[in-house]
Amino acid sequence: EYLKNLNQPIDLLSHQTAIRDYVAAVGTETEEQATKKLEEQLNTVHKTLDGSLNVYLATPNSRLVVSTNLGKDNYELDVMNNDLSKKSWYQEAVGKQAVNGVKAVFQEPYIDDVTKKTVVTLTQEVIIDGTFYGVLGLDIEFESFQKFISEI
């Protein structure tokens, strides 16, 4: 049940037209406006989840839009000269079928380069009207993840 609860905001976000609008606007004069709208939706999810470090969208052309409390400069470095679609967290989410109502992929805990804390990443592909738009991700502190599970 916890996994469904944790997955729900990402699942709801994956159906938002702001994602489709952002991808369509990349490289056009409306890109900045579409980016702000998507950032607002990412920020809403980010603020509602205890222990959330980052919520982000990675597009097939390696664009990254992120809501973070760690400073965006840290994540711009990860994107430079990197094809995000080749990252394991991205590839594992693409084509993932739902299991017990959860479509997201939970990655093994790891030590975050920026915070030096143990983190769990949850990723889910974004398909709207049959078109693939990228992968949404949520990084959450493992301590918060454990705490919530222990309270069930």
Short mmCIF file of C-alpha atoms in Angstrom, two decimals:
data_model
loop_
_atom_site.label_atom_id
_atom_site.label_comp_id
_atom_site.label_asym_id
_atom_site.label_seq_id
_atom_site.Cartn_x
_atom_site.Cartn_y
_atom_site.Cartn_z
CA GLU A 1 0.00 0.00 0.00
CA TYR A 2 2.88 2.40 0.77
CA LEU A 3 4.31 1.86 -2.70
CA LYS A 4 0.96 2.81 -4.21
CA ASN A 5 0.84 5.94 -2.03
CA LEU A 6 4.39 6.92 -2.96
CA ASN A 7 3.73 6.18 -6.63
CA GLN A 8 0.43 8.06 -6.80
CA PRO A 9 1.79 11.64 -7.17
CA ILE A 10 4.23 10.53 -9.87
CA ASP A 11 1.52 8.55 -11.63
CA LEU A 12 -0.85 11.53 -11.59
CA LEU A 13 1.92 13.82 -12.80
CA SER A 14 2.70 11.43 -15.66
CA HIS A 15 -0.71 12.19 -17.20
CA GLN A 16 -0.46 15.99 -17.05
CA THR A 17 -0.64 17.94 -20.29
CA ALA A 18 2.11 20.26 -18.98
CA ILE A 19 4.58 17.52 -19.90
CA ARG A 20 3.26 17.23 -23.45
CA ASP A 21 3.18 21.02 -23.75
CA TYR A 22 6.77 21.33 -22.53
CA VAL A 23 8.14 18.73 -24.95
CA ALA A 24 6.25 20.39 -27.84
CA ALA A 25 7.61 23.82 -26.86
CA VAL A 26 11.30 22.86 -26.68
CA GLY A 27 13.21 25.06 -29.11
CA THR A 28 10.33 27.47 -29.65
CA GLU A 29 9.47 30.90 -28.29
CA THR A 30 7.01 29.33 -25.80
CA GLU A 31 9.62 27.03 -24.19
CA GLU A 32 10.23 29.29 -21.17
CA GLN A 33 6.52 29.55 -20.39
CA ALA A 34 6.00 25.79 -20.79
CA THR A 35 9.03 25.09 -18.59
CA LYS A 36 7.64 27.29 -15.80
CA LYS A 37 4.27 25.51 -15.95
CA LEU A 38 5.94 22.10 -15.73
CA GLU A 39 8.22 23.28 -12.90
CA GLU A 40 5.13 24.38 -10.94
CA GLN A 41 3.65 20.89 -11.21
CA LEU A 42 6.96 19.25 -10.25
CA ASN A 43 7.23 21.63 -7.27
CA THR A 44 3.74 20.67 -6.09
CA VAL A 45 4.67 16.99 -6.01
CA HIS A 46 8.04 17.77 -4.43
CA LYS A 47 6.45 19.74 -1.58
CA THR A 48 3.85 17.08 -0.78
CA LEU A 49 6.26 14.20 -0.15
CA ASP A 50 8.27 14.00 3.07
CA GLY A 51 11.93 13.29 2.40
CA SER A 52 11.66 14.20 -1.26
CA LEU A 53 14.97 15.53 -2.63
CA ASN A 54 14.13 15.89 -6.32
CA VAL A 55 11.26 15.44 -8.74
CA TYR A 56 12.19 15.60 -12.41
CA LEU A 57 11.32 14.88 -16.02
CA ALA A 58 14.00 13.55 -18.38
CA THR A 59 12.98 13.71 -22.03
CA PRO A 60 14.17 11.42 -24.83
CA ASN A 61 16.42 14.23 -26.11
CA SER A 62 18.12 14.55 -22.69
CA ARG A 63 16.31 17.65 -21.50
CA LEU A 64 15.90 17.72 -17.72
CA VAL A 65 13.37 19.77 -15.79
CA VAL A 66 13.82 19.42 -12.04
CA SER A 67 12.31 20.56 -8.76
CA THR A 68 14.96 20.30 -6.09
CA ASN A 69 16.00 21.77 -2.79
CA LEU A 70 19.66 20.98 -3.55
CA GLY A 71 20.42 23.65 -6.17
CA LYS A 72 19.87 23.20 -9.89
CA ASP A 73 23.56 23.65 -10.72
CA ASN A 74 24.21 20.20 -9.29
CA TYR A 75 21.86 18.63 -11.82
CA GLU A 76 22.87 20.67 -14.84
CA LEU A 77 26.30 19.08 -14.54
CA ASP A 78 24.77 15.61 -14.74
CA VAL A 79 22.97 16.49 -17.95
CA MET A 80 25.90 18.07 -19.77
CA ASN A 81 27.37 15.65 -22.30
CA ASN A 82 25.17 12.83 -20.97
CA ASP A 83 22.46 10.99 -22.84
CA LEU A 84 19.94 10.55 -20.03
CA SER A 85 18.08 7.89 -22.03
CA LYS A 86 21.10 5.62 -21.55
CA LYS A 87 20.93 5.81 -17.74
CA SER A 88 19.71 2.63 -16.02
CA TRP A 89 16.96 4.48 -14.09
CA TYR A 90 15.61 5.79 -17.40
CA GLN A 91 15.83 2.52 -19.33
CA GLU A 92 14.26 0.42 -16.58
CA ALA A 93 11.17 2.66 -16.48
CA VAL A 94 10.50 2.49 -20.21
CA GLY A 95 7.91 -0.16 -21.02
CA LYS A 96 7.43 -1.20 -17.38
CA GLN A 97 4.11 -2.90 -16.78
CA ALA A 98 2.18 -2.18 -13.57
CA VAL A 99 2.58 -4.69 -10.73
CA ASN A 100 -0.12 -4.62 -8.03
CA GLY A 101 -1.23 -1.21 -9.30
CA VAL A 102 2.28 0.28 -9.21
CA LYS A 103 3.81 1.22 -12.55
CA ALA A 104 6.93 2.89 -11.18
CA VAL A 105 10.34 1.28 -10.86
CA PHE A 106 12.09 1.47 -7.48
CA GLN A 107 15.87 1.59 -7.82
CA GLU A 108 18.25 0.08 -5.28
CA PRO A 109 19.27 2.55 -2.54
CA TYR A 110 22.48 4.46 -3.30
CA ILE A 111 24.58 7.27 -1.83
CA ASP A 112 23.65 10.59 -3.46
CA ASP A 113 26.69 12.49 -4.79
CA VAL A 114 25.38 15.84 -3.57
CA THR A 115 23.84 15.09 -0.16
CA LYS A 116 25.94 12.03 0.74
CA LYS A 117 22.69 10.52 2.06
CA THR A 118 21.23 7.15 1.13
CA VAL A 119 18.52 7.73 -1.48
CA VAL A 120 15.89 5.65 -3.27
CA THR A 121 14.85 6.65 -6.79
CA LEU A 122 11.40 5.97 -8.17
CA THR A 123 10.95 6.34 -11.95
CA GLN A 124 8.00 6.03 -14.31
CA GLU A 125 7.65 6.47 -18.04
CA VAL A 126 5.35 9.18 -19.39
CA ILE A 127 2.98 8.16 -22.16
CA ILE A 128 0.16 10.52 -23.09
CA ASP A 129 -2.28 9.56 -25.85
CA GLY A 130 0.06 6.79 -26.94
CA THR A 131 3.13 9.04 -27.29
CA PHE A 132 6.26 8.59 -25.17
CA TYR A 133 7.44 11.86 -23.57
CA GLY A 134 10.21 10.72 -21.23
CA VAL A 135 10.67 9.49 -17.68
CA LEU A 136 9.59 11.10 -14.43
CA GLY A 137 11.81 10.56 -11.41
CA LEU A 138 11.52 11.05 -7.67
CA ASP A 139 14.52 10.88 -5.36
CA ILE A 140 13.58 10.32 -1.73
CA GLU A 141 15.76 9.98 1.37
CA PHE A 142 15.97 6.32 2.32
CA GLU A 143 15.50 7.26 5.99
CA SER A 144 12.07 8.76 5.18
CA PHE A 145 11.23 5.71 3.09
CA GLN A 146 12.11 3.38 6.01
CA LYS A 147 10.25 5.52 8.55
CA PHE A 148 7.04 5.44 6.55
CA ILE A 149 7.25 1.66 6.05
CA SER A 150 7.83 1.11 9.79
CA GLU A 151 4.67 3.11 10.60
CA ILE A 152 2.43 0.90 8.46
#
